[in-house]
Amino acid sequence: MPFRTRTAVSGAVLATAAVLLCPAAAVARPAAAPAPPGWSAAPAPGDGAEPSAQDRPYFYLEGAPGTVMGDRLSLSNPTGRAVTVRLRGSGPGSWLTLASKEVKVPPRTRAGVPFTVTVPRDATPGDHPGVLIATGGGTGSGAGGRDAVPLHLRVTGPTLSALTVEKVAVRARGGAAVIRYTLVNRGNTVLRPRLAVHADGLFGPVLRRAARTLPTALRPGQGVDLTEKWPDPPGLDAVDVRLTVTAGGGAHGSATVPYTAVPWGAAAGPALLLAAGAGGLVVVRRRRRAKAASGARVAETARRAAEDTRPSEGGRADAAEQLASTGSGARS
C-alpha cells in the first residue's frame, strides 16, 4: 500500500532540517560478498529502516489547497567511495522545497533528505504528477549515474473530467489516408483516453474501428497531436469521418470532418473535356474569322473590277459630242 503523509512542516523546521546519516554498520556487507554496483535513490522507509524491494516505489502525497506536506528521500551508497548527489524536482517544481539540493554521501552509508510540498491555495483539484531527480557527480567507481523517484501528488476537492478532440483532418497518402487530430485534457484529473473511429460514405459505412485505449496519459491542460492510419479508404466517395474519445470520470468528446475521395483519372477526365471544349471553341472562332476575312476580300475585288469597267466622266462627254455631230451631218 502506498504510504500517505499529510504532515505540516513549518518554514522554521524546514530551514533547520539536516541530512540524516546512518551508521556504516547498518548497510555494511561481509568482505566475501560482492558490493552493489552503485548508489540509489528511493522513498525513505518508516522508523529509519533500510530501504528494500518491499518499500514504496514512489512518493504519494494528498492534501487540500494550502496544505504543506512532508516526506523524506533516501540515498544509499554501498560503494567504497563517497558520492556527491545533486537533487531537483520536476513537475510541480515550484511547490517542492528540498532541505538540501546537494548531498555528499560517505561510503557504505545511507542519507535521508527531507523535503516539503506546499500546495498553492488556488491549485486545481486532481492529480499533479512529478518526479525527484538525483544526479551523481565525481569520477570514482559508481560516483556518476542518475536516478529518478516518481512523486504522485493529489490535490483534494471537486474533480472535473473533460476531454476534447480538435483539429481533425484527413489527408490522402498514396492509396491510403491518414487521420490527424489533437486531444486536449480540459479537466483537472489525469485521463487515459479511449478512441473510436467511424466513417460513413454515400452508400453506407466504410470504416468501423472499435474503441481502444490509447498509449498516452493526459495531464490536466495537456494536449497531444496523434494520427490514425487508414490503409484502405474508398477510391471514390464523399465520407464523414467521426472520432469519439472517452475517459474515466465521464469525459467524452467527438468531432466530425468531411473527406472526399476522388481518383486521379476521375478528376482528370472533366479537366480534359473542358480543355478539349475550349480548344474546339478557339478553332470555331478562328474559322469564323477566316471566313469573314475571305468574304471581305472577295467583295473588295468585285468592287474594284466594277470600277475598272465603268467609263470615265471625260469619255462620256466625248461620246455625246460625237453623237451630236453625227446627227447634224445627217440632217444637212
Coordinates of C-alpha atoms in Angstrom, one line a residue:
M1 CA 0.0 0.0 0.0
P2 CA 1.4 3.5 -0.8
F3 CA 2.5 5.5 2.2
R4 CA 0.5 8.7 2.7
T5 CA 1.5 11.6 4.7
R6 CA -0.1 14.9 5.5
T7 CA 2.5 16.3 7.9
A8 CA 2.5 20.1 8.1
V9 CA 6.1 21.4 8.1
S10 CA 6.8 24.9 9.1
G11 CA 9.4 27.1 7.4
A12 CA 11.5 27.1 10.6
V13 CA 11.6 23.3 10.8
L14 CA 12.5 23.1 7.1
A15 CA 15.3 25.6 7.4
T16 CA 16.9 23.6 10.2
A17 CA 16.3 20.2 8.5
A18 CA 19.6 18.3 8.1
V19 CA 20.7 15.3 6.2
L20 CA 20.4 12.2 8.4
L21 CA 23.4 9.9 8.1
C22 CA 23.0 6.3 9.3
P23 CA 25.9 4.3 10.7
A24 CA 28.0 2.4 8.2
A25 CA 27.4 -0.8 10.0
A26 CA 23.7 -0.6 9.1
V27 CA 24.5 -1.3 5.5
A28 CA 27.9 -2.9 5.7
R29 CA 28.3 -6.2 3.9
P30 CA 30.6 -9.1 4.5
A31 CA 34.0 -8.9 2.8
A32 CA 33.4 -12.0 0.8
A33 CA 30.1 -10.7 -0.7
P34 CA 30.2 -8.6 -3.9
A35 CA 29.4 -4.9 -3.4
P36 CA 26.3 -3.4 -5.1
P37 CA 27.1 -1.6 -8.4
G38 CA 26.5 1.9 -7.1
W39 CA 24.3 4.4 -5.2
S40 CA 20.5 4.6 -5.5
A41 CA 17.6 6.9 -4.5
A42 CA 14.2 5.7 -3.1
P43 CA 11.4 6.9 -0.8
A44 CA 12.7 6.5 2.8
P45 CA 11.0 3.7 4.8
G46 CA 9.4 4.4 8.2
D47 CA 11.2 4.2 11.5
G48 CA 14.7 4.7 9.9
A49 CA 14.8 1.1 8.4
E50 CA 16.9 0.3 5.5
P51 CA 15.1 0.5 2.1
S52 CA 14.2 -2.8 0.5
A53 CA 12.3 -4.1 -2.5
Q54 CA 9.1 -4.2 -0.5
D55 CA 9.2 -0.5 0.2
R56 CA 7.3 2.3 -1.6
P57 CA 8.3 2.5 -5.3
Y58 CA 7.2 6.2 -5.4
F59 CA 6.0 9.1 -3.2
Y60 CA 2.3 9.6 -2.7
L61 CA 1.1 12.8 -1.1
E62 CA -2.5 14.1 -0.9
G63 CA -3.9 17.3 0.6
A64 CA -6.2 20.2 0.1
P65 CA -5.1 23.6 -1.4
G66 CA -3.0 25.5 1.1
T67 CA -1.7 22.3 2.7
V68 CA 2.0 21.7 3.5
M69 CA 3.1 18.1 3.2
G70 CA 6.4 16.5 4.1
D71 CA 8.4 13.3 3.2
R72 CA 11.9 12.1 3.0
L73 CA 14.2 10.8 0.2
S74 CA 16.7 8.1 1.0
L75 CA 20.1 8.0 -0.8
S76 CA 22.0 4.7 -0.4
N77 CA 25.8 4.4 -1.1
P78 CA 27.1 0.9 -0.6
T79 CA 30.3 1.6 -2.5
G80 CA 33.7 2.3 -1.1
R81 CA 33.8 5.9 -2.3
A82 CA 31.9 9.0 -1.3
V83 CA 29.3 10.1 -3.7
T84 CA 28.0 13.7 -4.2
V85 CA 24.4 13.8 -5.3
R86 CA 22.5 16.8 -6.7
L87 CA 18.7 16.9 -6.2
R88 CA 15.9 18.7 -8.0
G89 CA 12.2 18.3 -8.6
S90 CA 10.3 18.1 -11.9
G91 CA 6.6 18.6 -12.4
P92 CA 5.1 20.9 -9.8
G93 CA 8.7 22.1 -9.1
S94 CA 7.7 25.4 -7.5
W95 CA 5.7 23.5 -4.9
L96 CA 8.7 21.4 -3.8
T97 CA 11.4 22.5 -1.3
L98 CA 14.4 20.3 -0.5
A99 CA 16.3 20.5 2.7
S100 CA 19.5 20.3 0.6
K101 CA 20.0 20.4 -3.1
E102 CA 23.4 18.7 -2.9
V103 CA 24.3 15.9 -0.6
K104 CA 27.6 14.1 0.0
V105 CA 27.0 10.5 1.0
P106 CA 30.0 8.8 2.6
P107 CA 31.0 5.2 1.6
R108 CA 28.7 2.4 2.8
T109 CA 26.2 4.9 4.2
R110 CA 22.6 5.9 3.7
A111 CA 21.4 9.6 3.9
G112 CA 17.9 10.8 4.3
V113 CA 16.9 14.2 2.8
P114 CA 13.7 15.8 4.0
F115 CA 11.5 17.8 1.6
T116 CA 8.2 19.5 1.7
V117 CA 5.4 20.2 -0.9
T118 CA 3.3 23.3 -0.4
V119 CA 0.1 23.2 -2.3
P120 CA -1.0 26.7 -3.6
R121 CA -4.4 27.9 -2.3
D122 CA -5.6 28.3 -5.9
A123 CA -4.4 24.8 -7.0
T124 CA -6.9 22.9 -9.1
P125 CA -8.1 19.6 -7.5
G126 CA -6.8 16.4 -9.2
D127 CA -3.6 14.7 -9.9
H128 CA -0.3 16.6 -10.3
P129 CA 2.5 14.1 -11.1
G130 CA 6.1 15.0 -10.6
V131 CA 9.5 13.4 -10.0
L132 CA 12.5 13.8 -7.7
I133 CA 15.7 13.5 -9.8
A134 CA 19.1 12.6 -8.2
T135 CA 22.3 13.0 -10.3
G136 CA 25.6 11.7 -9.1
G137 CA 28.9 13.6 -9.6
G138 CA 32.6 12.7 -9.4
T139 CA 34.9 10.3 -11.2
G140 CA 35.2 7.4 -8.9
S141 CA 33.6 4.0 -9.5
G142 CA 29.8 4.3 -9.0
A143 CA 30.0 8.1 -8.5
G144 CA 28.1 9.1 -11.6
G145 CA 24.7 8.0 -12.7
R146 CA 21.2 9.3 -12.4
D147 CA 18.1 8.1 -10.5
A148 CA 14.5 9.3 -10.5
V149 CA 11.7 8.7 -8.0
P150 CA 8.1 9.4 -9.1
L151 CA 6.1 11.8 -7.0
H152 CA 2.3 11.4 -7.1
L153 CA 0.6 14.4 -5.7
R154 CA -3.2 14.6 -5.5
V155 CA -5.0 17.8 -4.5
T156 CA -8.3 17.1 -2.9
G157 CA -11.5 18.8 -3.9
P158 CA -14.2 18.6 -6.6
T159 CA -12.8 16.9 -9.7
L160 CA -13.7 17.5 -13.3
S161 CA -13.0 15.1 -16.1
A162 CA -13.3 16.8 -19.5
L163 CA -11.8 15.9 -22.9
T164 CA -12.0 17.4 -26.4
V165 CA -10.9 16.2 -29.8
E166 CA -9.8 19.0 -32.1
K167 CA -8.1 19.8 -35.4
V168 CA -9.3 16.7 -37.2
A169 CA -8.1 16.4 -40.8
V170 CA -7.9 13.5 -43.3
R171 CA -5.1 13.5 -45.9
A172 CA -4.7 11.1 -48.8
R173 CA -1.3 9.4 -48.9
G174 CA -0.8 7.3 -52.0
G175 CA -3.6 4.6 -51.9
A176 CA -4.1 5.1 -48.2
A177 CA -5.1 8.0 -45.9
V178 CA -4.0 9.5 -42.5
I179 CA -6.4 10.9 -39.9
R180 CA -4.7 13.6 -37.8
Y181 CA -6.2 15.0 -34.6
T182 CA -5.5 16.7 -31.3
L183 CA -6.7 15.5 -27.9
V184 CA -6.8 18.1 -25.0
N185 CA -7.5 17.4 -21.4
R186 CA -9.8 20.2 -20.3
G187 CA -10.3 18.9 -16.7
N188 CA -8.2 18.6 -13.6
T189 CA -7.5 14.9 -13.5
V190 CA -5.1 12.7 -15.4
L191 CA -7.0 11.0 -18.3
R192 CA -6.3 7.8 -20.2
P193 CA -8.4 8.3 -23.3
R194 CA -10.1 5.7 -25.5
L195 CA -10.7 6.3 -29.2
A196 CA -13.3 5.0 -31.6
V197 CA -13.3 5.9 -35.4
H198 CA -16.4 5.7 -37.7
A199 CA -16.7 6.8 -41.3
D200 CA -19.9 6.8 -43.4
G201 CA -20.0 7.3 -47.2
L202 CA -22.8 7.9 -49.6
F203 CA -23.7 4.2 -49.7
G204 CA -23.1 3.3 -46.1
P205 CA -20.3 2.6 -43.6
V206 CA -16.8 2.5 -44.9
L207 CA -14.9 2.3 -41.6
R208 CA -15.8 0.9 -38.2
R209 CA -12.9 0.9 -35.6
A210 CA -14.0 -0.1 -32.1
A211 CA -12.9 1.9 -29.1
R212 CA -9.5 1.1 -27.7
T213 CA -7.3 2.7 -25.0
L214 CA -4.6 4.9 -26.5
P215 CA -1.0 4.6 -25.2
T216 CA -0.9 8.0 -23.7
A217 CA -1.9 9.7 -20.4
L218 CA -3.0 13.3 -20.5
R219 CA -2.2 15.6 -17.6
P220 CA -4.7 18.4 -16.8
G221 CA -4.4 21.1 -19.5
Q222 CA -2.2 18.9 -21.7
G223 CA -2.8 18.5 -25.4
V224 CA -1.2 15.9 -27.7
D225 CA -1.2 15.5 -31.5
L226 CA -2.0 12.0 -32.8
T227 CA -2.6 10.1 -36.0
E228 CA -4.7 7.2 -37.2
K229 CA -3.7 5.2 -40.3
W230 CA -6.4 4.4 -42.8
P231 CA -4.9 1.8 -45.2
D232 CA -8.0 1.2 -47.4
P233 CA -10.1 4.3 -47.8
P234 CA -12.7 4.3 -50.6
G235 CA -11.5 5.3 -54.1
L236 CA -14.5 7.4 -55.0
D237 CA -16.9 8.7 -52.3
A238 CA -17.9 11.6 -50.0
V239 CA -17.3 10.5 -46.5
D240 CA -17.9 11.9 -43.0
V241 CA -15.2 10.7 -40.6
R242 CA -16.2 10.8 -36.9
L243 CA -13.7 10.5 -34.0
T244 CA -15.1 9.8 -30.5
V245 CA -13.0 9.8 -27.3
T246 CA -13.9 8.8 -23.8
A247 CA -12.1 8.6 -20.5
G248 CA -12.7 7.9 -16.8
G249 CA -15.0 10.2 -14.8
G250 CA -17.4 10.6 -17.7
A251 CA -15.1 12.5 -20.0
H252 CA -16.4 12.5 -23.6
G253 CA -15.6 14.3 -26.8
S254 CA -16.2 13.9 -30.5
A255 CA -15.6 15.7 -33.8
T256 CA -16.6 15.0 -37.5
V257 CA -14.7 16.1 -40.6
P258 CA -15.8 15.6 -44.3
Y259 CA -13.4 13.7 -46.7
T260 CA -13.9 13.5 -50.4
A261 CA -12.1 10.6 -52.2
V262 CA -11.7 11.2 -55.9
P263 CA -9.2 9.1 -58.0
W264 CA -6.8 11.0 -60.3
G265 CA -8.4 9.7 -63.5
A266 CA -11.9 10.7 -62.5
A267 CA -10.6 14.2 -61.6
A268 CA -8.5 14.5 -64.8
G269 CA -11.4 13.4 -67.2
P270 CA -13.6 16.6 -66.7
A271 CA -10.5 18.7 -66.9
L272 CA -9.5 17.1 -70.3
L273 CA -13.0 17.6 -71.6
L274 CA -13.0 21.2 -70.5
A275 CA -9.7 21.7 -72.3
A276 CA -11.0 20.0 -75.4
G277 CA -14.1 22.1 -75.4
A278 CA -12.1 25.3 -75.0
G279 CA -9.8 24.2 -77.9
G280 CA -12.8 23.5 -80.2
L281 CA -14.2 26.9 -79.4
V282 CA -11.0 28.5 -80.4
V283 CA -10.9 26.6 -83.7
V284 CA -14.6 27.6 -84.5
R285 CA -13.8 31.2 -83.7
R286 CA -10.7 31.1 -85.9
R287 CA -12.7 29.5 -88.8
R288 CA -15.4 32.2 -88.5
R289 CA -12.8 34.9 -88.6
A290 CA -11.0 33.4 -91.6
K291 CA -14.4 33.1 -93.4
A292 CA -15.3 36.7 -92.7
A293 CA -11.9 37.9 -93.9
S294 CA -12.2 35.8 -97.1
G295 CA -15.7 37.3 -97.8
A296 CA -14.3 40.8 -97.3
R297 CA -11.5 40.2 -99.8
V298 CA -14.0 38.9 -102.4
A299 CA -16.2 41.9 -102.1
E300 CA -13.3 44.3 -102.4
T301 CA -12.1 42.5 -105.6
A302 CA -15.6 42.7 -107.2
R303 CA -15.8 46.4 -106.3
R304 CA -12.5 47.1 -107.9
A305 CA -13.5 45.2 -111.1
A306 CA -16.7 47.2 -111.5
E307 CA -14.9 50.4 -111.2
D308 CA -12.5 49.4 -113.9
T309 CA -15.3 48.6 -116.4
R310 CA -17.2 51.9 -115.9
P311 CA -16.3 54.8 -118.4
S312 CA -14.8 57.9 -117.0
E313 CA -16.5 61.3 -117.0
G314 CA -14.3 62.6 -119.9
G315 CA -15.1 59.5 -122.0
R316 CA -18.8 60.0 -121.6
A317 CA -18.6 63.7 -122.8
D318 CA -16.6 62.8 -125.9
A319 CA -19.1 60.1 -126.9
A320 CA -22.0 62.6 -126.6
E321 CA -20.3 65.2 -128.6
Q322 CA -19.5 62.7 -131.3
L323 CA -23.1 61.5 -131.4
A324 CA -24.3 65.1 -131.8
S325 CA -22.1 65.9 -134.7
T326 CA -23.1 62.8 -136.4
G327 CA -26.8 63.8 -136.1
S328 CA -26.1 67.3 -137.6
G329 CA -24.4 65.9 -140.7
A330 CA -27.3 63.6 -141.4
R331 CA -29.8 66.5 -141.3
S332 CA -27.9 68.7 -143.8

